[in-house]
Amino acid sequence: MQQYYDKINETARIIQSYITEHTPEFAIILGSGLSKLEDEVEVISEIKYQNIPNFPKSTVSGHKGKLIYGKIQNRYVLMMAGRVHYYEGYSMQEVTFPIRVFAQLGIKRLILSNASGGVNPNFSIGDVMIIRDHINLFPEHPLRGKNLDLYGVRFPDMSKPYSHAMIAELEKIAQENNIKVQKGVYVGLQGPSFETPAEYGMVRILGGDAVGMSTVPEVIVARHQLMEVCALSVITDLGGPEISPDVSHEEVLNAANIAMPNVILLVKNLIKNYK
Ligand code: HPA
């Protein structure tokens, strides 16, 4: 455990040397196909993951790996352009390591984005869903093992995983800009295969609106450290017990592209307005 603390501190020290101005107010994690958000950052410094000690390196194409420090709407942000997933073979500690480092750097808010498969029959491809809650179906819990007492409690509260205030702000922005947004429950599965029709059906029965392979571990760890969290999911395909979508990674990226302008507008204005 001391080793994990040491690694976090070592990595935070290195990243701190790139944070030449104010501490970022927001950490942002970009999901599949959402890398255009990168262009919204007025870059101050950048570090490739390969140059950050202890940082996991993504193995999926469409997921680039660099950390960007800069400004959006004149507020300081630290953006992870590219994330790693449990299905790539990383342990939960590795997947959530960047969150620990962000907290160590004094960042208090986290904005995540991802692509997911919709199971709510009212959803369409290209919709943006504000995640209001999640169901963790990963086979391993990111907080399993000795508790990191310096960061949070053994049994963290999960009654409000996603910030109600941030959700309200996002909904206000959507309304003001005439953007259709959905709100729903994200179910996290390990992947990497997409779901069978029966599995999409299961997700729906369980109370899910969308299903994907990321985000849940990061959110749990961020909440362990009491960071304020919000997450947006782009619906890239629709599945259900009677629908068997022929999903490919390319289709996911295409649908993410279509939703991109809305995601950008929502994230930019959230950063601009959020007190
Ligand atoms: N499942 C189904 N569709 C998806 C996913 C997923 O995990 N990710 C993006 N689209």
PDB file of C-alpha atoms and ligand atoms in Angstrom:
ATOM      1  CA  MET A   1       0.000   0.000   0.000  1.00  0.00           C
ATOM      2  CA  GLN A   2       2.829   2.395   0.839  1.00  0.00           C
ATOM      3  CA  GLN A   3       4.108   1.599  -2.623  1.00  0.00           C
ATOM      4  CA  TYR A   4       0.825   2.735  -4.191  1.00  0.00           C
ATOM      5  CA  TYR A   5       0.934   5.980  -2.171  1.00  0.00           C
ATOM      6  CA  ASP A   6       4.545   6.485  -3.268  1.00  0.00           C
ATOM      7  CA  LYS A   7       3.660   5.962  -6.912  1.00  0.00           C
ATOM      8  CA  ILE A   8       0.786   8.449  -6.688  1.00  0.00           C
ATOM      9  CA  ASN A   9       3.053  11.020  -5.051  1.00  0.00           C
ATOM     10  CA  GLU A  10       5.847  10.460  -7.569  1.00  0.00           C
ATOM     11  CA  THR A  11       3.486  10.884 -10.531  1.00  0.00           C
ATOM     12  CA  ALA A  12       1.753  13.889  -8.974  1.00  0.00           C
ATOM     13  CA  ARG A  13       5.147  15.572  -8.487  1.00  0.00           C
ATOM     14  CA  ILE A  14       6.042  15.131 -12.152  1.00  0.00           C
ATOM     15  CA  ILE A  15       2.673  16.393 -13.390  1.00  0.00           C
ATOM     16  CA  GLN A  16       2.847  19.284 -10.921  1.00  0.00           C
ATOM     17  CA  SER A  17       5.945  20.524 -12.732  1.00  0.00           C
ATOM     18  CA  TYR A  18       3.797  20.978 -15.866  1.00  0.00           C
ATOM     19  CA  ILE A  19       1.123  22.855 -13.939  1.00  0.00           C
ATOM     20  CA  THR A  20       2.902  26.165 -14.214  1.00  0.00           C
ATOM     21  CA  GLU A  21      -0.081  28.342 -13.383  1.00  0.00           C
ATOM     22  CA  HIS A  22      -3.206  27.777 -11.300  1.00  0.00           C
ATOM     23  CA  THR A  23      -4.334  24.333 -10.018  1.00  0.00           C
ATOM     24  CA  PRO A  24      -6.893  22.946 -12.463  1.00  0.00           C
ATOM     25  CA  GLU A  25     -10.484  23.330 -11.306  1.00  0.00           C
ATOM     26  CA  PHE A  26     -11.653  20.421 -13.429  1.00  0.00           C
ATOM     27  CA  ALA A  27     -10.150  17.140 -14.573  1.00  0.00           C
ATOM     28  CA  ILE A  28     -11.723  15.908 -17.793  1.00  0.00           C
ATOM     29  CA  ILE A  29     -11.547  12.387 -19.193  1.00  0.00           C
ATOM     30  CA  LEU A  30     -12.331  11.951 -22.867  1.00  0.00           C
ATOM     31  CA  GLY A  31     -13.950   8.764 -24.081  1.00  0.00           C
ATOM     32  CA  SER A  32     -14.038   6.946 -27.409  1.00  0.00           C
ATOM     33  CA  GLY A  33     -14.356   9.261 -30.361  1.00  0.00           C
ATOM     34  CA  LEU A  34     -14.655  12.350 -28.192  1.00  0.00           C
ATOM     35  CA  SER A  35     -11.139  13.626 -28.759  1.00  0.00           C
ATOM     36  CA  LYS A  36     -12.356  16.770 -30.565  1.00  0.00           C
ATOM     37  CA  LEU A  37     -12.927  18.268 -27.137  1.00  0.00           C
ATOM     38  CA  GLU A  38      -9.169  18.578 -27.103  1.00  0.00           C
ATOM     39  CA  ASP A  39      -9.408  21.431 -29.582  1.00  0.00           C
ATOM     40  CA  GLU A  40     -11.336  23.452 -27.029  1.00  0.00           C
ATOM     41  CA  VAL A  41      -8.357  23.672 -24.715  1.00  0.00           C
ATOM     42  CA  GLU A  42      -6.050  26.638 -24.821  1.00  0.00           C
ATOM     43  CA  VAL A  43      -2.986  24.500 -24.195  1.00  0.00           C
ATOM     44  CA  ILE A  44      -0.366  25.529 -21.648  1.00  0.00           C
ATOM     45  CA  SER A  45       1.510  22.235 -21.483  1.00  0.00           C
ATOM     46  CA  GLU A  46       1.144  18.639 -22.636  1.00  0.00           C
ATOM     47  CA  ILE A  47       2.660  15.366 -21.516  1.00  0.00           C
ATOM     48  CA  LYS A  48       2.399  12.053 -23.330  1.00  0.00           C
ATOM     49  CA  TYR A  49       1.389   9.207 -21.035  1.00  0.00           C
ATOM     50  CA  GLN A  50       4.549   7.393 -22.026  1.00  0.00           C
ATOM     51  CA  ASN A  51       6.523  10.170 -20.345  1.00  0.00           C
ATOM     52  CA  ILE A  52       4.544  10.065 -17.126  1.00  0.00           C
ATOM     53  CA  PRO A  53       5.943   7.551 -14.654  1.00  0.00           C
ATOM     54  CA  ASN A  54       3.437   4.922 -13.488  1.00  0.00           C
ATOM     55  CA  PHE A  55       0.730   6.144 -15.884  1.00  0.00           C
ATOM     56  CA  PRO A  56      -1.125   3.425 -17.801  1.00  0.00           C
ATOM     57  CA  LYS A  57      -0.712   3.509 -21.568  1.00  0.00           C
ATOM     58  CA  SER A  58      -3.816   2.954 -23.711  1.00  0.00           C
ATOM     59  CA  THR A  59      -3.729   0.140 -26.235  1.00  0.00           C
ATOM     60  CA  VAL A  60      -6.901   0.950 -28.225  1.00  0.00           C
ATOM     61  CA  SER A  61      -6.839   2.923 -31.464  1.00  0.00           C
ATOM     62  CA  GLY A  62      -9.022   6.005 -31.235  1.00  0.00           C
ATOM     63  CA  HIS A  63      -7.718   6.443 -27.695  1.00  0.00           C
ATOM     64  CA  LYS A  64      -4.689   8.660 -27.756  1.00  0.00           C
ATOM     65  CA  GLY A  65      -2.629   9.112 -24.694  1.00  0.00           C
ATOM     66  CA  LYS A  66      -1.720  12.533 -23.428  1.00  0.00           C
ATOM     67  CA  LEU A  67      -2.435  14.780 -20.543  1.00  0.00           C
ATOM     68  CA  ILE A  68      -3.215  18.378 -21.440  1.00  0.00           C
ATOM     69  CA  TYR A  69      -2.992  21.286 -19.024  1.00  0.00           C
ATOM     70  CA  GLY A  70      -4.648  24.475 -20.151  1.00  0.00           C
ATOM     71  CA  LYS A  71      -7.737  26.610 -20.121  1.00  0.00           C
ATOM     72  CA  ILE A  72     -11.302  26.240 -21.340  1.00  0.00           C
ATOM     73  CA  GLN A  73     -13.435  29.358 -21.061  1.00  0.00           C
ATOM     74  CA  ASN A  74     -10.611  30.928 -19.090  1.00  0.00           C
ATOM     75  CA  ARG A  75     -10.722  28.267 -16.367  1.00  0.00           C
ATOM     76  CA  TYR A  76      -7.890  25.835 -15.708  1.00  0.00           C
ATOM     77  CA  VAL A  77      -8.413  22.212 -16.659  1.00  0.00           C
ATOM     78  CA  LEU A  78      -6.380  19.020 -16.836  1.00  0.00           C
ATOM     79  CA  MET A  79      -7.584  16.810 -19.650  1.00  0.00           C
ATOM     80  CA  MET A  80      -6.910  13.122 -20.164  1.00  0.00           C
ATOM     81  CA  ALA A  81      -7.054  12.647 -23.911  1.00  0.00           C
ATOM     82  CA  GLY A  82      -7.341   8.885 -23.949  1.00  0.00           C
ATOM     83  CA  ARG A  83      -8.152   6.597 -21.059  1.00  0.00           C
ATOM     84  CA  VAL A  84      -7.432   2.973 -20.297  1.00  0.00           C
ATOM     85  CA  HIS A  85     -10.011   0.276 -19.779  1.00  0.00           C
ATOM     86  CA  TYR A  86     -10.194  -2.769 -17.568  1.00  0.00           C
ATOM     87  CA  TYR A  87     -10.673  -4.974 -20.658  1.00  0.00           C
ATOM     88  CA  GLU A  88      -7.219  -4.020 -21.904  1.00  0.00           C
ATOM     89  CA  GLY A  89      -5.837  -6.115 -19.076  1.00  0.00           C
ATOM     90  CA  TYR A  90      -5.039  -3.409 -16.539  1.00  0.00           C
ATOM     91  CA  SER A  91      -5.887  -3.951 -12.919  1.00  0.00           C
ATOM     92  CA  MET A  92      -8.504  -1.721 -11.334  1.00  0.00           C
ATOM     93  CA  GLN A  93      -5.694   0.056  -9.453  1.00  0.00           C
ATOM     94  CA  GLU A  94      -4.058   0.893 -12.778  1.00  0.00           C
ATOM     95  CA  VAL A  95      -7.312   1.994 -14.439  1.00  0.00           C
ATOM     96  CA  THR A  96      -8.106   4.388 -11.605  1.00  0.00           C
ATOM     97  CA  PHE A  97      -4.548   5.530 -10.883  1.00  0.00           C
ATOM     98  CA  PRO A  98      -4.979   8.857 -12.743  1.00  0.00           C
ATOM     99  CA  ILE A  99      -7.952   9.734 -10.524  1.00  0.00           C
ATOM    100  CA  ARG A 100      -5.802   9.282  -7.422  1.00  0.00           C
ATOM    101  CA  VAL A 101      -3.173  11.525  -8.972  1.00  0.00           C
ATOM    102  CA  PHE A 102      -5.740  14.205  -9.879  1.00  0.00           C
ATOM    103  CA  ALA A 103      -6.992  14.242  -6.300  1.00  0.00           C
ATOM    104  CA  GLN A 104      -3.412  14.461  -5.048  1.00  0.00           C
ATOM    105  CA  LEU A 105      -2.909  17.487  -7.285  1.00  0.00           C
ATOM    106  CA  GLY A 106      -5.809  19.177  -5.534  1.00  0.00           C
ATOM    107  CA  ILE A 107      -8.346  18.840  -8.332  1.00  0.00           C
ATOM    108  CA  LYS A 108     -11.833  18.664  -6.865  1.00  0.00           C
ATOM    109  CA  ARG A 109     -14.068  18.115  -9.889  1.00  0.00           C
ATOM    110  CA  LEU A 110     -14.146  15.450 -12.525  1.00  0.00           C
ATOM    111  CA  ILE A 111     -15.990  15.447 -15.860  1.00  0.00           C
ATOM    112  CA  LEU A 112     -16.073  12.146 -17.728  1.00  0.00           C
ATOM    113  CA  SER A 113     -17.312  11.243 -21.170  1.00  0.00           C
ATOM    114  CA  ASN A 114     -17.847   7.931 -22.863  1.00  0.00           C
ATOM    115  CA  ALA A 115     -19.654   6.098 -25.651  1.00  0.00           C
ATOM    116  CA  SER A 116     -22.339   3.589 -24.787  1.00  0.00           C
ATOM    117  CA  GLY A 117     -25.031   1.368 -26.179  1.00  0.00           C
ATOM    118  CA  GLY A 118     -28.575   2.558 -25.512  1.00  0.00           C
ATOM    119  CA  VAL A 119     -31.194   0.150 -24.180  1.00  0.00           C
ATOM    120  CA  ASN A 120     -33.869   2.726 -23.379  1.00  0.00           C
ATOM    121  CA  PRO A 121     -36.400   2.512 -26.240  1.00  0.00           C
ATOM    122  CA  ASN A 122     -36.786   6.318 -26.217  1.00  0.00           C
ATOM    123  CA  PHE A 123     -33.129   6.816 -27.125  1.00  0.00           C
ATOM    124  CA  SER A 124     -31.689   7.466 -30.594  1.00  0.00           C
ATOM    125  CA  ILE A 125     -28.184   7.015 -31.942  1.00  0.00           C
ATOM    126  CA  GLY A 126     -26.194  10.209 -31.378  1.00  0.00           C
ATOM    127  CA  ASP A 127     -28.149  11.214 -28.259  1.00  0.00           C
ATOM    128  CA  VAL A 128     -26.190  12.616 -25.355  1.00  0.00           C
ATOM    129  CA  MET A 129     -27.134  11.111 -21.998  1.00  0.00           C
ATOM    130  CA  ILE A 130     -26.310  12.776 -18.701  1.00  0.00           C
ATOM    131  CA  ILE A 131     -25.422   9.909 -16.384  1.00  0.00           C
ATOM    132  CA  ARG A 132     -27.506  10.308 -13.242  1.00  0.00           C
ATOM    133  CA  ASP A 133     -26.514   7.008 -11.645  1.00  0.00           C
ATOM    134  CA  HIS A 134     -24.695   3.788 -12.452  1.00  0.00           C
ATOM    135  CA  ILE A 135     -24.769   0.067 -11.812  1.00  0.00           C
ATOM    136  CA  ASN A 136     -21.379  -1.505 -11.285  1.00  0.00           C
ATOM    137  CA  LEU A 137     -21.203  -4.921 -12.954  1.00  0.00           C
ATOM    138  CA  PHE A 138     -17.432  -5.051 -13.332  1.00  0.00           C
ATOM    139  CA  PRO A 139     -16.070  -8.306 -11.945  1.00  0.00           C
ATOM    140  CA  GLU A 140     -13.638  -6.506  -9.644  1.00  0.00           C
ATOM    141  CA  HIS A 141     -14.239  -3.512  -7.411  1.00  0.00           C
ATOM    142  CA  PRO A 142     -11.682  -0.694  -7.678  1.00  0.00           C
ATOM    143  CA  LEU A 143     -11.638  -0.256  -3.893  1.00  0.00           C
ATOM    144  CA  ARG A 144     -11.097  -3.941  -3.157  1.00  0.00           C
ATOM    145  CA  GLY A 145      -8.086  -4.502  -0.928  1.00  0.00           C
ATOM    146  CA  LYS A 146      -6.682  -2.569   1.984  1.00  0.00           C
ATOM    147  CA  ASN A 147      -8.385   0.802   2.215  1.00  0.00           C
ATOM    148  CA  LEU A 148      -6.332   3.869   1.347  1.00  0.00           C
ATOM    149  CA  ASP A 149      -7.217   5.611   4.611  1.00  0.00           C
ATOM    150  CA  LEU A 150      -5.368   8.779   3.655  1.00  0.00           C
ATOM    151  CA  TYR A 151      -7.834   9.313   0.810  1.00  0.00           C
ATOM    152  CA  GLY A 152     -11.202   8.073   1.953  1.00  0.00           C
ATOM    153  CA  VAL A 153     -13.230   5.778   4.167  1.00  0.00           C
ATOM    154  CA  ARG A 154     -13.527   1.996   3.951  1.00  0.00           C
ATOM    155  CA  PHE A 155     -17.213   2.058   3.065  1.00  0.00           C
ATOM    156  CA  PRO A 156     -17.761   5.126   0.909  1.00  0.00           C
ATOM    157  CA  ASP A 157     -21.230   6.551   0.491  1.00  0.00           C
ATOM    158  CA  MET A 158     -22.624   6.136  -3.014  1.00  0.00           C
ATOM    159  CA  SER A 159     -26.009   7.787  -2.533  1.00  0.00           C
ATOM    160  CA  LYS A 160     -25.083  10.714  -4.801  1.00  0.00           C
ATOM    161  CA  PRO A 161     -22.362   9.489  -7.156  1.00  0.00           C
ATOM    162  CA  TYR A 162     -23.109  12.160  -9.773  1.00  0.00           C
ATOM    163  CA  SER A 163     -23.315  15.780  -8.651  1.00  0.00           C
ATOM    164  CA  HIS A 164     -26.888  16.998  -8.620  1.00  0.00           C
ATOM    165  CA  ALA A 165     -25.703  20.568  -9.026  1.00  0.00           C
ATOM    166  CA  MET A 166     -23.631  19.725 -12.105  1.00  0.00           C
ATOM    167  CA  ILE A 167     -26.512  17.746 -13.605  1.00  0.00           C
ATOM    168  CA  ALA A 168     -28.879  20.675 -13.026  1.00  0.00           C
ATOM    169  CA  GLU A 169     -26.404  23.021 -14.714  1.00  0.00           C
ATOM    170  CA  LEU A 170     -26.046  20.680 -17.703  1.00  0.00           C
ATOM    171  CA  GLU A 171     -29.816  20.441 -18.068  1.00  0.00           C
ATOM    172  CA  LYS A 172     -30.115  24.225 -17.935  1.00  0.00           C
ATOM    173  CA  ILE A 173     -27.459  24.603 -20.631  1.00  0.00           C
ATOM    174  CA  ALA A 174     -29.209  22.019 -22.811  1.00  0.00           C
ATOM    175  CA  GLN A 175     -32.532  23.785 -22.450  1.00  0.00           C
ATOM    176  CA  GLU A 176     -31.094  27.220 -23.171  1.00  0.00           C
ATOM    177  CA  ASN A 177     -29.386  25.931 -26.300  1.00  0.00           C
ATOM    178  CA  ASN A 178     -32.218  23.758 -27.503  1.00  0.00           C
ATOM    179  CA  ILE A 179     -30.197  20.571 -27.265  1.00  0.00           C
ATOM    180  CA  LYS A 180     -31.977  17.331 -26.616  1.00  0.00           C
ATOM    181  CA  VAL A 181     -30.339  15.503 -23.731  1.00  0.00           C
ATOM    182  CA  GLN A 182     -31.320  12.266 -22.113  1.00  0.00           C
ATOM    183  CA  LYS A 183     -30.710  11.418 -18.486  1.00  0.00           C
ATOM    184  CA  GLY A 184     -30.234   7.901 -17.289  1.00  0.00           C
ATOM    185  CA  VAL A 185     -28.455   5.033 -15.618  1.00  0.00           C
ATOM    186  CA  TYR A 186     -25.182   3.719 -17.047  1.00  0.00           C
ATOM    187  CA  VAL A 187     -24.384   0.065 -16.542  1.00  0.00           C
ATOM    188  CA  GLY A 188     -20.673  -0.769 -16.539  1.00  0.00           C
ATOM    189  CA  LEU A 189     -19.647  -4.160 -17.923  1.00  0.00           C
ATOM    190  CA  GLN A 190     -16.115  -5.341 -18.492  1.00  0.00           C
ATOM    191  CA  GLY A 191     -16.298  -6.013 -22.258  1.00  0.00           C
ATOM    192  CA  PRO A 192     -14.502  -6.145 -24.628  1.00  0.00           C
ATOM    193  CA  SER A 193     -17.225  -7.942 -26.610  1.00  0.00           C
ATOM    194  CA  PHE A 194     -20.326  -5.877 -27.217  1.00  0.00           C
ATOM    195  CA  GLU A 195     -23.474  -7.246 -25.602  1.00  0.00           C
ATOM    196  CA  THR A 196     -25.610 -10.078 -26.891  1.00  0.00           C
ATOM    197  CA  PRO A 197     -29.307  -9.307 -27.404  1.00  0.00           C
ATOM    198  CA  ALA A 198     -30.065 -11.115 -24.150  1.00  0.00           C
ATOM    199  CA  GLU A 199     -27.450  -9.049 -22.324  1.00  0.00           C
ATOM    200  CA  TYR A 200     -28.918  -5.775 -23.639  1.00  0.00           C
ATOM    201  CA  GLY A 201     -32.260  -7.092 -22.382  1.00  0.00           C
ATOM    202  CA  MET A 202     -30.719  -7.834 -18.986  1.00  0.00           C
ATOM    203  CA  VAL A 203     -29.303  -4.312 -18.748  1.00  0.00           C
ATOM    204  CA  ARG A 204     -32.777  -2.903 -19.356  1.00  0.00           C
ATOM    205  CA  ILE A 205     -34.423  -5.204 -16.816  1.00  0.00           C
ATOM    206  CA  LEU A 206     -31.824  -4.210 -14.243  1.00  0.00           C
ATOM    207  CA  GLY A 207     -32.782  -0.564 -14.627  1.00  0.00           C
ATOM    208  CA  GLY A 208     -30.112   0.591 -17.043  1.00  0.00           C
ATOM    209  CA  ASP A 209     -30.562   3.059 -19.894  1.00  0.00           C
ATOM    210  CA  ALA A 210     -27.159   2.551 -21.468  1.00  0.00           C
ATOM    211  CA  VAL A 211     -24.268   0.120 -21.242  1.00  0.00           C
ATOM    212  CA  GLY A 212     -20.545   0.590 -21.651  1.00  0.00           C
ATOM    213  CA  MET A 213     -17.107  -0.570 -20.615  1.00  0.00           C
ATOM    214  CA  SER A 214     -15.650   2.376 -18.711  1.00  0.00           C
ATOM    215  CA  THR A 215     -16.318   5.232 -16.298  1.00  0.00           C
ATOM    216  CA  VAL A 216     -17.764   3.309 -13.338  1.00  0.00           C
ATOM    217  CA  PRO A 217     -14.361   2.437 -11.775  1.00  0.00           C
ATOM    218  CA  GLU A 218     -13.133   6.030 -12.125  1.00  0.00           C
ATOM    219  CA  VAL A 219     -16.319   7.432 -10.627  1.00  0.00           C
ATOM    220  CA  ILE A 220     -16.143   5.088  -7.629  1.00  0.00           C
ATOM    221  CA  VAL A 221     -12.559   6.093  -6.898  1.00  0.00           C
ATOM    222  CA  ALA A 222     -13.317   9.787  -7.412  1.00  0.00           C
ATOM    223  CA  ARG A 223     -16.207   9.518  -4.963  1.00  0.00           C
ATOM    224  CA  HIS A 224     -13.971   7.673  -2.498  1.00  0.00           C
ATOM    225  CA  GLN A 225     -11.941  10.884  -2.482  1.00  0.00           C
ATOM    226  CA  LEU A 226     -15.110  13.010  -2.435  1.00  0.00           C
ATOM    227  CA  MET A 227     -14.451  14.621  -5.785  1.00  0.00           C
ATOM    228  CA  GLU A 228     -17.497  16.140  -7.448  1.00  0.00           C
ATOM    229  CA  VAL A 229     -18.332  14.093 -10.526  1.00  0.00           C
ATOM    230  CA  CYS A 230     -20.419  14.382 -13.650  1.00  0.00           C
ATOM    231  CA  ALA A 231     -20.436  12.253 -16.787  1.00  0.00           C
ATOM    232  CA  LEU A 232     -21.846  12.419 -20.295  1.00  0.00           C
ATOM    233  CA  SER A 233     -22.456   9.391 -22.452  1.00  0.00           C
ATOM    234  CA  VAL A 234     -22.963   9.404 -26.210  1.00  0.00           C
ATOM    235  CA  ILE A 235     -25.393   6.732 -27.380  1.00  0.00           C
ATOM    236  CA  THR A 236     -23.627   5.074 -30.296  1.00  0.00           C
ATOM    237  CA  ASP A 237     -25.930   2.118 -30.950  1.00  0.00           C
ATOM    238  CA  LEU A 238     -29.192   0.704 -29.691  1.00  0.00           C
ATOM    239  CA  GLY A 239     -29.670  -2.777 -28.338  1.00  0.00           C
ATOM    240  CA  GLY A 240     -32.396  -4.855 -26.777  1.00  0.00           C
ATOM    241  CA  PRO A 241     -33.641  -8.406 -26.502  1.00  0.00           C
ATOM    242  CA  GLU A 242     -35.336  -8.124 -29.909  1.00  0.00           C
ATOM    243  CA  ILE A 243     -32.688  -5.918 -31.508  1.00  0.00           C
ATOM    244  CA  SER A 244     -29.298  -7.229 -32.317  1.00  0.00           C
ATOM    245  CA  PRO A 245     -27.220  -4.289 -33.489  1.00  0.00           C
ATOM    246  CA  ASP A 246     -24.228  -5.133 -35.564  1.00  0.00           C
ATOM    247  CA  VAL A 247     -21.875  -2.859 -33.642  1.00  0.00           C
ATOM    248  CA  SER A 248     -18.321  -2.115 -34.679  1.00  0.00           C
ATOM    249  CA  HIS A 249     -15.725   0.177 -33.175  1.00  0.00           C
ATOM    250  CA  GLU A 250     -15.974   2.339 -36.328  1.00  0.00           C
ATOM    251  CA  GLU A 251     -19.719   2.819 -35.886  1.00  0.00           C
ATOM    252  CA  VAL A 252     -19.152   3.804 -32.294  1.00  0.00           C
ATOM    253  CA  LEU A 253     -16.617   6.419 -33.390  1.00  0.00           C
ATOM    254  CA  ASN A 254     -18.944   7.736 -36.150  1.00  0.00           C
ATOM    255  CA  ALA A 255     -21.891   8.158 -33.818  1.00  0.00           C
ATOM    256  CA  ALA A 256     -19.639   9.850 -31.281  1.00  0.00           C
ATOM    257  CA  ASN A 257     -18.612  12.287 -34.010  1.00  0.00           C
ATOM    258  CA  ILE A 258     -22.227  13.198 -34.726  1.00  0.00           C
ATOM    259  CA  ALA A 259     -22.868  13.992 -31.073  1.00  0.00           C
ATOM    260  CA  MET A 260     -19.594  15.870 -30.665  1.00  0.00           C
ATOM    261  CA  PRO A 261     -20.877  19.453 -31.143  1.00  0.00           C
ATOM    262  CA  ASN A 262     -23.453  18.924 -28.385  1.00  0.00           C
ATOM    263  CA  VAL A 263     -20.924  17.352 -26.039  1.00  0.00           C
ATOM    264  CA  ILE A 264     -18.555  20.262 -26.643  1.00  0.00           C
ATOM    265  CA  LEU A 265     -21.261  22.835 -26.014  1.00  0.00           C
ATOM    266  CA  LEU A 266     -22.358  21.149 -22.787  1.00  0.00           C
ATOM    267  CA  VAL A 267     -18.856  20.717 -21.374  1.00  0.00           C
ATOM    268  CA  LYS A 268     -17.693  24.212 -22.355  1.00  0.00           C
ATOM    269  CA  ASN A 269     -20.675  25.914 -20.788  1.00  0.00           C
ATOM    270  CA  LEU A 270     -20.535  23.768 -17.679  1.00  0.00           C
ATOM    271  CA  ILE A 271     -16.949  24.854 -17.160  1.00  0.00           C
ATOM    272  CA  LYS A 272     -17.824  28.460 -17.898  1.00  0.00           C
ATOM    273  CA  ASN A 273     -20.868  28.669 -15.610  1.00  0.00           C
ATOM    274  CA  TYR A 274     -20.219  26.248 -12.776  1.00  0.00           C
ATOM    275  CA  LYS A 275     -19.532  28.036  -9.505  1.00  0.00           C
TER     276      LYS A 275
HETATM  277  N1  HPA B   1     -21.848  -1.687 -25.506  1.00  0.00           N
HETATM  278  C1  HPA B   1     -22.650  -1.401 -26.520  1.00  0.00           C
HETATM  279  N2  HPA B   1     -22.487  -0.367 -27.294  1.00  0.00           N
HETATM  280  C2  HPA B   1     -21.459   0.437 -27.052  1.00  0.00           C
HETATM  281  C3  HPA B   1     -20.579   0.211 -26.027  1.00  0.00           C
HETATM  282  C4  HPA B   1     -20.778  -0.920 -25.206  1.00  0.00           C
HETATM  283  O1  HPA B   1     -20.023  -1.202 -24.286  1.00  0.00           O
HETATM  284  N3  HPA B   1     -19.664   1.193 -26.060  1.00  0.00           N
HETATM  285  C5  HPA B   1     -20.002   2.005 -27.065  1.00  0.00           C
HETATM  286  N4  HPA B   1     -21.096   1.555 -27.685  1.00  0.00           N
END
